[in-house]
GROMACS .gro file of C-alpha atoms in nm:
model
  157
    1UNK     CA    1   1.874   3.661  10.595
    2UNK     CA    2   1.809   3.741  10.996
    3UNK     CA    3   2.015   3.467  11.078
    4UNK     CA    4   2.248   3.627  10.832
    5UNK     CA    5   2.242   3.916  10.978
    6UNK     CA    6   2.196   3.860  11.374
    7UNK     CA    7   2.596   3.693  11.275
    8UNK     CA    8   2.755   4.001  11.065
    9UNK     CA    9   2.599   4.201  11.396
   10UNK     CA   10   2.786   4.004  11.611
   11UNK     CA   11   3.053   3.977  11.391
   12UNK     CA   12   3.099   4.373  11.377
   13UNK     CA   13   3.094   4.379  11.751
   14UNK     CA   14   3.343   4.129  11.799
   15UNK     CA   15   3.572   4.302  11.565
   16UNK     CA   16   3.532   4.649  11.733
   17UNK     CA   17   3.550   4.477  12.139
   18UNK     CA   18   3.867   4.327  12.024
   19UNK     CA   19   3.983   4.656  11.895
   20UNK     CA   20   3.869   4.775  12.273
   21UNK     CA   21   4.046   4.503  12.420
   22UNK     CA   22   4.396   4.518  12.259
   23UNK     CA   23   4.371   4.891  12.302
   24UNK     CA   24   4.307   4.849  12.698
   25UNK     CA   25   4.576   4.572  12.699
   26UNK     CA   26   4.839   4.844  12.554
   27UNK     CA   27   4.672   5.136  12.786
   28UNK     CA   28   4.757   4.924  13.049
   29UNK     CA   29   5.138   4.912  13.028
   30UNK     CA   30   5.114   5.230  13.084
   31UNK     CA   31   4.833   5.389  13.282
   32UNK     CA   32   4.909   5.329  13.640
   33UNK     CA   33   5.288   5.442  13.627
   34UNK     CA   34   5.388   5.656  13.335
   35UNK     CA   35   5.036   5.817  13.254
   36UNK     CA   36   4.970   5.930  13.627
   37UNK     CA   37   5.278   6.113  13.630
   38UNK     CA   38   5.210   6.330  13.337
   39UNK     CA   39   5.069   6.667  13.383
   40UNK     CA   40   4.721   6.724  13.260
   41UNK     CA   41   4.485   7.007  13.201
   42UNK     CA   42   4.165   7.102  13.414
   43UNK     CA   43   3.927   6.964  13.145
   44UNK     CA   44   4.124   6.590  13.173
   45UNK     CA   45   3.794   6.364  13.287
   46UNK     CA   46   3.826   6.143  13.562
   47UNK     CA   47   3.982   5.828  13.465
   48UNK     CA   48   3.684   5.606  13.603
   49UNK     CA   49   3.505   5.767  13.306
   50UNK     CA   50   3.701   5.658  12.951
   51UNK     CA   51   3.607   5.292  13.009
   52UNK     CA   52   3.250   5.334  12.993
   53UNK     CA   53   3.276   5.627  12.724
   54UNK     CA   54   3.455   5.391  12.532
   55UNK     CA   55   3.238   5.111  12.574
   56UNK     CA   56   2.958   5.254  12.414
   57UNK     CA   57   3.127   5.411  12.156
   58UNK     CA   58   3.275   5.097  12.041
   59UNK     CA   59   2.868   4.918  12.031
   60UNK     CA   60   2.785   5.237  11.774
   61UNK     CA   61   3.094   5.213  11.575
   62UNK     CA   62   3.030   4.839  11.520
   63UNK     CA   63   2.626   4.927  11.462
   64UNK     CA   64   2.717   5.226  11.229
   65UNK     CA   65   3.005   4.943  11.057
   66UNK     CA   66   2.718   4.675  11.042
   67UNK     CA   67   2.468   4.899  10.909
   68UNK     CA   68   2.744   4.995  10.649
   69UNK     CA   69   2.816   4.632  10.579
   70UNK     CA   70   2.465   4.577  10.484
   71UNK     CA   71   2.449   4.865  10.217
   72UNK     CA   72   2.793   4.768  10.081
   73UNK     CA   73   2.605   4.716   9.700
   74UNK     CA   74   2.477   5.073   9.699
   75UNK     CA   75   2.670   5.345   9.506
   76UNK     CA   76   2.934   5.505   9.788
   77UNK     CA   77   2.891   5.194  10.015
   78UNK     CA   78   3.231   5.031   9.969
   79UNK     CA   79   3.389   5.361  10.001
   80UNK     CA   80   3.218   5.408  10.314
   81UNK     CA   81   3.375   5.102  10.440
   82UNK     CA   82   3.670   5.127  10.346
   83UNK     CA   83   3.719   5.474  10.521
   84UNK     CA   84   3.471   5.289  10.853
   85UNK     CA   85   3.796   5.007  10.845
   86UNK     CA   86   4.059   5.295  10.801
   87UNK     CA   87   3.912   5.490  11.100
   88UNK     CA   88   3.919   5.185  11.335
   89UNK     CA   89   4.295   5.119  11.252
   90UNK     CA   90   4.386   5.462  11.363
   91UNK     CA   91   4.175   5.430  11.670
   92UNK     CA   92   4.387   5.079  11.756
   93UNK     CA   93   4.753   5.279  11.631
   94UNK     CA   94   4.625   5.526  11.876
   95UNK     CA   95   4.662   5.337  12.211
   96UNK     CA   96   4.971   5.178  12.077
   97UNK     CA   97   5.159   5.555  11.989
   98UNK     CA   98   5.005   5.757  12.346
   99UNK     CA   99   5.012   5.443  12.599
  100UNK     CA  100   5.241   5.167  12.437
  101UNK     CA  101   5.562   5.403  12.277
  102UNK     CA  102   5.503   5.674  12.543
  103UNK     CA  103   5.479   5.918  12.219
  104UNK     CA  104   5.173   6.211  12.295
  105UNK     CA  105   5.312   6.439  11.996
  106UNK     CA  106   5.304   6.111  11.748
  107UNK     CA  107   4.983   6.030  11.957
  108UNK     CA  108   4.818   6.346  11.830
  109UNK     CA  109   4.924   6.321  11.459
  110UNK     CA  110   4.712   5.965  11.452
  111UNK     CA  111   4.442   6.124  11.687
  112UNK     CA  112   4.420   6.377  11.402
  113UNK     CA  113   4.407   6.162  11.141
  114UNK     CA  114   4.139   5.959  11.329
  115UNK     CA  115   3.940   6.289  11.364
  116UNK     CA  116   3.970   6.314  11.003
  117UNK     CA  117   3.880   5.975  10.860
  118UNK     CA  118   3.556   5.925  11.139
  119UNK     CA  119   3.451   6.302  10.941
  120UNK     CA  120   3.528   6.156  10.632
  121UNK     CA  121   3.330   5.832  10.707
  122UNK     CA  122   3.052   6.013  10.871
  123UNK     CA  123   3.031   6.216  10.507
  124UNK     CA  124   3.021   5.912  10.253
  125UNK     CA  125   2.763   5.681  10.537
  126UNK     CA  126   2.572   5.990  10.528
  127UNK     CA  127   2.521   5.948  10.144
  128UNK     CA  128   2.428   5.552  10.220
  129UNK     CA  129   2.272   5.479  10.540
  130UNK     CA  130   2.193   5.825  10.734
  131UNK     CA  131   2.173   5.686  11.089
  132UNK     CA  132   2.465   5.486  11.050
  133UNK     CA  133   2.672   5.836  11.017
  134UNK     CA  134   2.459   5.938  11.314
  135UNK     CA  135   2.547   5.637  11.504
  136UNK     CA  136   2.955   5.795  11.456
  137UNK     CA  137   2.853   6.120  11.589
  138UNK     CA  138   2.912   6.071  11.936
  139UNK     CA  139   3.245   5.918  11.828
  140UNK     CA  140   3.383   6.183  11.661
  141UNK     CA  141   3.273   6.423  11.911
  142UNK     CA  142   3.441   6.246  12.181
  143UNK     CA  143   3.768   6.183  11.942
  144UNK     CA  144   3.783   6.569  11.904
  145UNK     CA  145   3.781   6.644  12.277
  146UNK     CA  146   4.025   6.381  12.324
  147UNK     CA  147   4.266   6.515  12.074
  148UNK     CA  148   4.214   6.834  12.249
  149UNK     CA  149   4.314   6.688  12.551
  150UNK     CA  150   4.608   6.484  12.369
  151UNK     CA  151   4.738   6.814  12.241
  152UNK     CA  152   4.724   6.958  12.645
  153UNK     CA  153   4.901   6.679  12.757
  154UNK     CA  154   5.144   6.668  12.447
  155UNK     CA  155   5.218   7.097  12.527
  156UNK     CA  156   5.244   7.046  12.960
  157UNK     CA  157   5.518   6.733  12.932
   0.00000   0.00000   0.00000
C-alpha cells in the first residue's frame, strides 16, 4: 500500500502541475502585451507574486485531491471528488476565458463558479477527511480575492 500510495501522490501532483502548466502556457499569450495594458486596481499584487502563490496552491489542491482519493469508499467521498475534479476544470477554463479569449466579464462568471465549487468541495471533504478541506482553504481564499480583483479589472476596461 505505500508504494501504492507514494504513486496516487505523485499522480495527484502531476495532474494538478499540468493543470499549472497549460494554464501558464495560455497566461502567456497574453500577459506581456494585452494584460499590461489593462487598467487595474490598487489592491492588483505584483505580478512576480501569482507564480509562487500558485505554486503552492496547486501542491495543496493535489494533497487535499490525494487525501480525497484515499477516502473515496467512505460515505460522501465520491461526491467529494467529483466536486475536487469539477473545481480544477474551472480553475483550467479560467486561464483559457481571462488570458486566452481576452474575456474578464466571462472570466468572472467561471471565477465564480470556481469560488463556488472549491466551497462546495471544502463542505463535503470536511464530512470525509477534515484536513484535506483545510488543505483548500488557502485556495479558496486566494480564488475569492482574485475574483475580486477579476471583477476590478472586468469594471476599469
Amino acid at each position: 500500500p505505500m508504494a501504492r500510495d507514494v504513486l496516487s501522490l505523485l499522480a495527484f501532483l502531476a495532474l494538478c502541475f499540468a493543470v499549472a502548466a497549460v494554464g501558464g502556457a495560455v497566461t502567456a499569450t497574453s500577459v506581456h502585451g494585452w494584460y499590461q495594458a489593462l487598467a487595474k486596481p490598487a489592491f492588483n499584487p505584483p505580478d512576480w507574486l501569482f507564480a509562487p502563490v500558485w505554486g503552492v496552491l496547486y501542491a495543496l489542491i493535489a494533497l487535499a485531491g490525494w487525501r480525497l482519493w484515499r477516502r473515496r469508499a467512505m460515505v460522501g467521498g465520491p461526491a467529494a471528488l467529483r466536486w475536487w475534479g469539477l473545481q480544477l476544470g474551472f480553475n483550467l477554463s479560467w486561464s483559457f476565458v481571462f488570458f486566452g479569449a481576452r474575456l474578464p466579464g466571462a472570466a468572472l462568471a467561471d471565477i465564480v463558479l470556481l469560488v463556488g465549487a472549491i466551497a462546495v468541495t471544502i463542505l463535503l471533504a470536511a464530512r470525509v477527511d477534515r484536513a484535506a478541506a483545510w488543505l483548500l482553504a488557502p485556495y479558496v481564499a486566494w480564488v475569492a480575492f482574485a475574483a475580486l480583483l477579476n471583477a476590478a479589472i472586468w469594471y476599469l476596461n
